[in-house]
Short mmCIF file of C-alpha atoms in Angstrom, two decimals:
data_model
loop_
_atom_site.label_atom_id
_atom_site.label_comp_id
_atom_site.label_asym_id
_atom_site.label_seq_id
_atom_site.Cartn_x
_atom_site.Cartn_y
_atom_site.Cartn_z
CA UNK S 1 -12.30 5.12 17.18
CA UNK S 2 -14.18 5.85 13.96
CA UNK S 3 -14.93 9.40 15.12
CA UNK S 4 -11.27 10.04 15.95
CA UNK S 5 -10.10 8.67 12.59
CA UNK S 6 -12.66 10.72 10.67
CA UNK S 7 -11.66 13.83 12.61
CA UNK S 8 -7.95 13.27 11.97
CA UNK S 9 -8.56 12.66 8.28
CA UNK S 10 -10.05 16.13 7.88
CA UNK S 11 -8.50 17.98 10.81
CA UNK S 12 -5.23 19.56 11.85
CA UNK S 13 -2.67 19.07 14.59
CA UNK S 14 -5.11 18.79 17.50
CA UNK S 15 -7.27 16.25 15.64
CA UNK S 16 -4.21 14.12 14.92
CA UNK S 17 -3.13 14.41 18.54
CA UNK S 18 -6.58 13.30 19.66
CA UNK S 19 -6.34 10.25 17.40
CA UNK S 20 -3.02 9.33 19.00
CA UNK S 21 -4.59 9.70 22.46
CA UNK S 22 -7.40 7.34 21.44
CA UNK S 23 -4.89 4.85 20.01
CA UNK S 24 -2.94 4.96 23.28
CA UNK S 25 -6.17 4.14 25.13
CA UNK S 26 -6.76 1.23 22.75
CA UNK S 27 -3.24 -0.02 23.45
CA UNK S 28 -3.73 0.29 27.21
CA UNK S 29 -6.85 -1.90 27.03
CA UNK S 30 -4.65 -4.83 25.98
CA UNK S 31 -7.08 -6.33 23.46
CA UNK S 32 -4.95 -7.27 20.43
CA UNK S 33 -7.94 -7.90 18.16
CA UNK S 34 -9.27 -4.40 18.84
CA UNK S 35 -5.78 -2.94 18.49
CA UNK S 36 -5.22 -4.53 15.10
CA UNK S 37 -8.65 -3.38 13.93
CA UNK S 38 -7.77 0.17 14.99
CA UNK S 39 -4.53 0.11 12.99
CA UNK S 40 -6.36 -1.24 9.95
CA UNK S 41 -8.87 1.59 10.24
CA UNK S 42 -6.09 4.20 10.38
CA UNK S 43 -4.17 2.68 7.46
CA UNK S 44 -7.35 2.55 5.40
CA UNK S 45 -7.55 6.35 5.20
CA UNK S 46 -5.34 7.56 2.36
CA UNK S 47 -2.38 9.55 3.64
CA UNK S 48 -3.27 9.33 7.33
CA UNK S 49 -0.32 7.16 8.37
CA UNK S 50 2.11 9.54 6.67
CA UNK S 51 0.40 12.51 8.35
CA UNK S 52 0.75 10.83 11.73
CA UNK S 53 4.43 10.30 11.00
CA UNK S 54 4.90 14.02 10.28
CA UNK S 55 2.78 14.89 13.30
CA UNK S 56 5.13 12.92 15.54
CA UNK S 57 7.92 15.38 14.83
CA UNK S 58 5.85 18.54 15.19
CA UNK S 59 4.60 20.27 18.32
CA UNK S 60 3.12 23.74 18.76
CA UNK S 61 5.16 26.40 20.49
CA UNK S 62 2.29 27.30 22.82
CA UNK S 63 -1.01 25.98 24.15
CA UNK S 64 -1.99 22.80 26.00
CA UNK S 65 -0.41 20.40 23.48
CA UNK S 66 3.24 21.43 23.60
CA UNK S 67 4.11 17.81 24.35
CA UNK S 68 2.50 15.73 21.62
CA UNK S 69 0.93 12.43 22.59
CA UNK S 70 3.23 10.46 20.29
CA UNK S 71 6.27 11.68 22.20
CA UNK S 72 4.95 10.02 25.35
CA UNK S 73 4.74 6.64 23.65
CA UNK S 74 8.47 6.03 24.01
CA UNK S 75 8.28 6.01 27.79
CA UNK S 76 5.89 3.05 27.83
CA UNK S 77 7.21 1.14 24.82
CA UNK S 78 8.75 -2.30 25.35
CA UNK S 79 10.09 -4.48 22.55
CA UNK S 80 8.95 -7.69 24.23
CA UNK S 81 5.56 -6.77 25.70
CA UNK S 82 4.07 -3.83 23.79
CA UNK S 83 1.09 -4.47 21.56
CA UNK S 84 0.73 -3.66 17.86
CA UNK S 85 -0.55 -0.12 18.43
CA UNK S 86 2.38 0.78 20.68
CA UNK S 87 4.81 -0.71 18.14
CA UNK S 88 3.25 1.28 15.30
CA UNK S 89 3.23 4.55 17.23
CA UNK S 90 6.76 4.09 18.57
CA UNK S 91 8.02 3.57 15.01
CA UNK S 92 7.16 7.24 14.42
CA UNK S 93 8.83 8.57 17.58
CA UNK S 94 11.26 11.46 17.26
CA UNK S 95 14.03 9.43 18.94
CA UNK S 96 15.80 7.24 16.38
CA UNK S 97 16.70 4.61 18.99
CA UNK S 98 13.05 4.19 19.92
CA UNK S 99 12.11 3.94 16.25
CA UNK S 100 14.75 1.26 15.76
CA UNK S 101 13.44 -0.75 18.72
CA UNK S 102 9.90 -0.41 17.39
CA UNK S 103 10.95 -1.69 13.98
CA UNK S 104 12.68 -4.63 15.65
CA UNK S 105 9.46 -5.43 17.49
CA UNK S 106 7.30 -5.18 14.36
CA UNK S 107 9.59 -7.51 12.44
CA UNK S 108 9.80 -9.94 15.34
CA UNK S 109 6.03 -10.04 15.92
CA UNK S 110 4.54 -9.17 12.53
CA UNK S 111 0.92 -8.90 11.53
CA UNK S 112 -0.66 -7.42 8.40
CA UNK S 113 -2.05 -4.44 10.30
CA UNK S 114 1.39 -3.10 11.29
CA UNK S 115 2.91 -3.54 7.84
CA UNK S 116 1.95 -0.06 6.54
CA UNK S 117 3.78 1.36 9.55
CA UNK S 118 6.85 -0.76 8.72
CA UNK S 119 6.96 0.69 5.20
CA UNK S 120 7.53 4.23 6.51
CA UNK S 121 10.89 3.62 8.22
CA UNK S 122 12.31 1.99 5.07
CA UNK S 123 12.81 5.61 4.04
CA UNK S 124 13.99 6.82 7.47
CA UNK S 125 16.86 9.31 7.50
CA UNK S 126 18.57 7.36 10.33
CA UNK S 127 20.56 4.54 8.73
CA UNK S 128 20.18 1.87 11.47
CA UNK S 129 16.40 2.39 11.47
CA UNK S 130 16.25 2.34 7.69
CA UNK S 131 18.44 -0.75 7.34
CA UNK S 132 16.52 -2.74 9.93
CA UNK S 133 13.17 -1.82 8.38
CA UNK S 134 14.34 -2.70 4.89
CA UNK S 135 15.75 -6.05 5.92
CA UNK S 136 12.58 -6.87 7.83
CA UNK S 137 10.24 -5.85 5.03
CA UNK S 138 12.17 -7.86 2.44
CA UNK S 139 12.15 -10.94 4.67
CA UNK S 140 8.45 -10.75 5.51
CA UNK S 141 7.38 -10.19 1.91
CA UNK S 142 9.50 -13.14 0.80
CA UNK S 143 8.07 -15.38 3.54
CA UNK S 144 4.39 -14.54 3.08
CA UNK S 145 3.63 -12.37 0.03
CA UNK S 146 -0.05 -13.27 0.09
CA UNK S 147 -0.42 -12.18 3.70
CA UNK S 148 1.55 -8.95 3.58
CA UNK S 149 1.41 -7.54 0.04
CA UNK S 150 -2.19 -6.27 0.33
CA UNK S 151 -1.22 -4.26 3.42
CA UNK S 152 2.12 -3.00 2.10
CA UNK S 153 1.30 -2.07 -1.49
CA UNK S 154 -1.03 0.93 -0.97
CA UNK S 155 1.34 2.59 1.50
CA UNK S 156 4.42 1.96 -0.65
CA UNK S 157 2.77 3.51 -3.70
CA UNK S 158 1.74 6.58 -1.71
CA UNK S 159 5.28 7.00 -0.42
CA UNK S 160 6.79 6.42 -3.83
CA UNK S 161 5.14 9.62 -4.99
CA UNK S 162 7.06 11.37 -2.18
CA UNK S 163 10.34 9.65 -3.16
CA UNK S 164 10.45 7.66 0.10
CA UNK S 165 8.96 4.41 -1.09
CA UNK S 166 11.38 3.33 -3.79
CA UNK S 167 12.87 0.45 -1.80
CA UNK S 168 9.47 -0.84 -0.73
CA UNK S 169 8.13 -0.70 -4.29
CA UNK S 170 11.16 -2.65 -5.52
CA UNK S 171 10.58 -5.33 -2.87
CA UNK S 172 6.89 -5.51 -3.75
CA UNK S 173 7.74 -6.03 -7.40
CA UNK S 174 10.16 -8.83 -6.47
CA UNK S 175 7.57 -10.46 -4.21
CA UNK S 176 4.93 -10.31 -6.93
CA UNK S 177 7.26 -11.93 -9.44
CA UNK S 178 7.69 -14.95 -7.18
CA UNK S 179 4.17 -15.09 -5.74
CA UNK S 180 1.47 -17.58 -6.66
CA UNK S 181 -1.15 -16.60 -9.23
CA UNK S 182 -3.85 -16.11 -6.62
CA UNK S 183 -1.78 -13.37 -4.95
CA UNK S 184 -1.49 -11.07 -7.95
CA UNK S 185 -5.00 -11.92 -9.10
CA UNK S 186 -6.30 -10.88 -5.68
CA UNK S 187 -4.40 -7.59 -5.81
CA UNK S 188 -5.55 -6.95 -9.36
CA UNK S 189 -9.16 -7.52 -8.37
CA UNK S 190 -9.14 -5.16 -5.38
CA UNK S 191 -7.70 -1.89 -4.17
CA UNK S 192 -7.49 1.55 -5.68
CA UNK S 193 -6.71 2.60 -9.22
CA UNK S 194 -3.00 3.18 -8.63
CA UNK S 195 -2.58 -0.25 -7.03
CA UNK S 196 -4.48 -2.07 -9.77
CA UNK S 197 -2.56 -0.33 -12.56
CA UNK S 198 0.75 -1.11 -10.84
CA UNK S 199 -0.12 -4.80 -10.62
CA UNK S 200 -1.56 -4.93 -14.13
CA UNK S 201 1.60 -3.42 -15.62
CA UNK S 202 3.68 -6.15 -13.97
CA UNK S 203 1.27 -8.85 -15.13
CA UNK S 204 1.36 -7.40 -18.64
CA UNK S 205 5.16 -7.27 -18.74
CA UNK S 206 5.41 -10.87 -17.54
CA UNK S 207 2.81 -12.19 -20.00
CA UNK S 208 0.79 -13.87 -17.27
CA UNK S 209 -2.56 -13.25 -18.96
CA UNK S 210 -3.84 -14.90 -22.13
CA UNK S 211 -5.70 -13.32 -25.02
CA UNK S 212 -9.20 -14.06 -23.60
CA UNK S 213 -8.17 -12.39 -20.33
CA UNK S 214 -7.06 -9.25 -22.15
CA UNK S 215 -10.31 -9.15 -24.09
CA UNK S 216 -12.34 -9.47 -20.90
CA UNK S 217 -10.38 -6.67 -19.22
CA UNK S 218 -10.68 -4.44 -22.27
CA UNK S 219 -14.43 -4.89 -22.39
CA UNK S 220 -15.39 -4.96 -18.73
CA UNK S 221 -12.78 -3.45 -16.42
CA UNK S 222 -13.94 -0.41 -14.45
CA UNK S 223 -10.67 1.50 -14.94
CA UNK S 224 -10.13 3.20 -18.28
CA UNK S 225 -6.35 2.93 -17.89
CA UNK S 226 -6.51 -0.84 -17.56
CA UNK S 227 -9.03 -1.10 -20.40
CA UNK S 228 -6.67 0.74 -22.74
CA UNK S 229 -3.65 -1.35 -21.68
CA UNK S 230 -5.63 -4.57 -22.07
CA UNK S 231 -7.05 -3.55 -25.45
CA UNK S 232 -3.58 -2.70 -26.71
CA UNK S 233 -2.20 -6.06 -25.54
CA UNK S 234 -5.16 -7.96 -27.00
CA UNK S 235 -4.96 -6.21 -30.35
CA UNK S 236 -1.21 -6.63 -30.67
CA UNK S 237 -1.54 -10.35 -30.04
CA UNK S 238 -4.50 -10.56 -32.41
CA UNK S 239 -2.49 -8.86 -35.16
CA UNK S 240 0.46 -11.21 -34.67
CA UNK S 241 -1.71 -14.33 -34.60
CA UNK S 242 -4.13 -13.16 -37.31
CA UNK S 243 -7.08 -13.31 -34.91
CA UNK S 244 -9.22 -10.92 -36.93
CA UNK S 245 -12.30 -12.06 -35.01
CA UNK S 246 -10.86 -10.54 -31.84
CA UNK S 247 -10.11 -7.26 -33.59
CA UNK S 248 -13.64 -7.12 -35.01
CA UNK S 249 -15.15 -7.91 -31.62
CA UNK S 250 -13.23 -5.14 -29.88
CA UNK S 251 -13.97 -2.74 -32.73
CA UNK S 252 -17.65 -3.11 -31.77
CA UNK S 253 -16.98 -2.36 -28.10
CA UNK S 254 -19.15 0.17 -26.28
CA UNK S 255 -15.90 1.71 -25.00
CA UNK S 256 -14.62 4.35 -27.39
CA UNK S 257 -11.00 3.97 -26.24
CA UNK S 258 -11.15 0.22 -26.96
CA UNK S 259 -12.70 0.74 -30.40
CA UNK S 260 -9.90 3.13 -31.39
CA UNK S 261 -7.21 0.56 -30.53
CA UNK S 262 -9.06 -2.25 -32.31
CA UNK S 263 -9.71 -0.21 -35.45
CA UNK S 264 -6.02 0.66 -35.59
CA UNK S 265 -5.27 -3.06 -35.45
CA UNK S 266 -7.69 -3.78 -38.28
CA UNK S 267 -6.02 -1.15 -40.43
CA UNK S 268 -2.64 -2.78 -39.80
CA UNK S 269 -3.83 -6.20 -40.94
CA UNK S 270 -5.56 -4.73 -44.01
#
């Protein structure tokens, strides 16, 4: 499985087709734990799920692969009995009715590993598919934000750059606003740069962090974007509350971008 995923990540049509063949074999084995692990592995490679989705609607005009493996998934897909891999693959099928049935199955039998594949059809060009996926995603995020947000957020942000993830991003924002502190703290402490900045901007706008938290982020966070945002928030609050000690502390930071913000704050307070 790892070899097929690595090959698809760097390869072309045939490598993607081979990955689908391997996933079909995983599905046929009937081991749900292995199947879910396989989906998690695929979703963990940036852009691979979206490439599989495009692959599903492309086939070469000649050669041994004129009938792509994904197109054969529909023949064996069943809403009531298919496993998570079959559901995920069928949600990319070229037939809109099969995609709609797959979305119905994913919503009816959800698990975190299929959630990235549910995000894709929220931007489907077929309205019944799109509507069903959107309703399902909104419901699942509302029911269990802690369980599903970590799986949904990376995919939604990747799609948002392609103008297909706007609905999903809106639902994620709504789920974060109503989630418990440990949910957004967990997302802020893990994931890629884009994810962490997205979460931090929401946290910042909502005022969920206190001055000591901003200072800690400004001094120690690994992402320069978050350090600058945190330093700005800390220094603004320090100016308003006359916390000159905070401004002086940040002005001595080893981070040049933090020092600049703090020195500006010191100038403002005289």
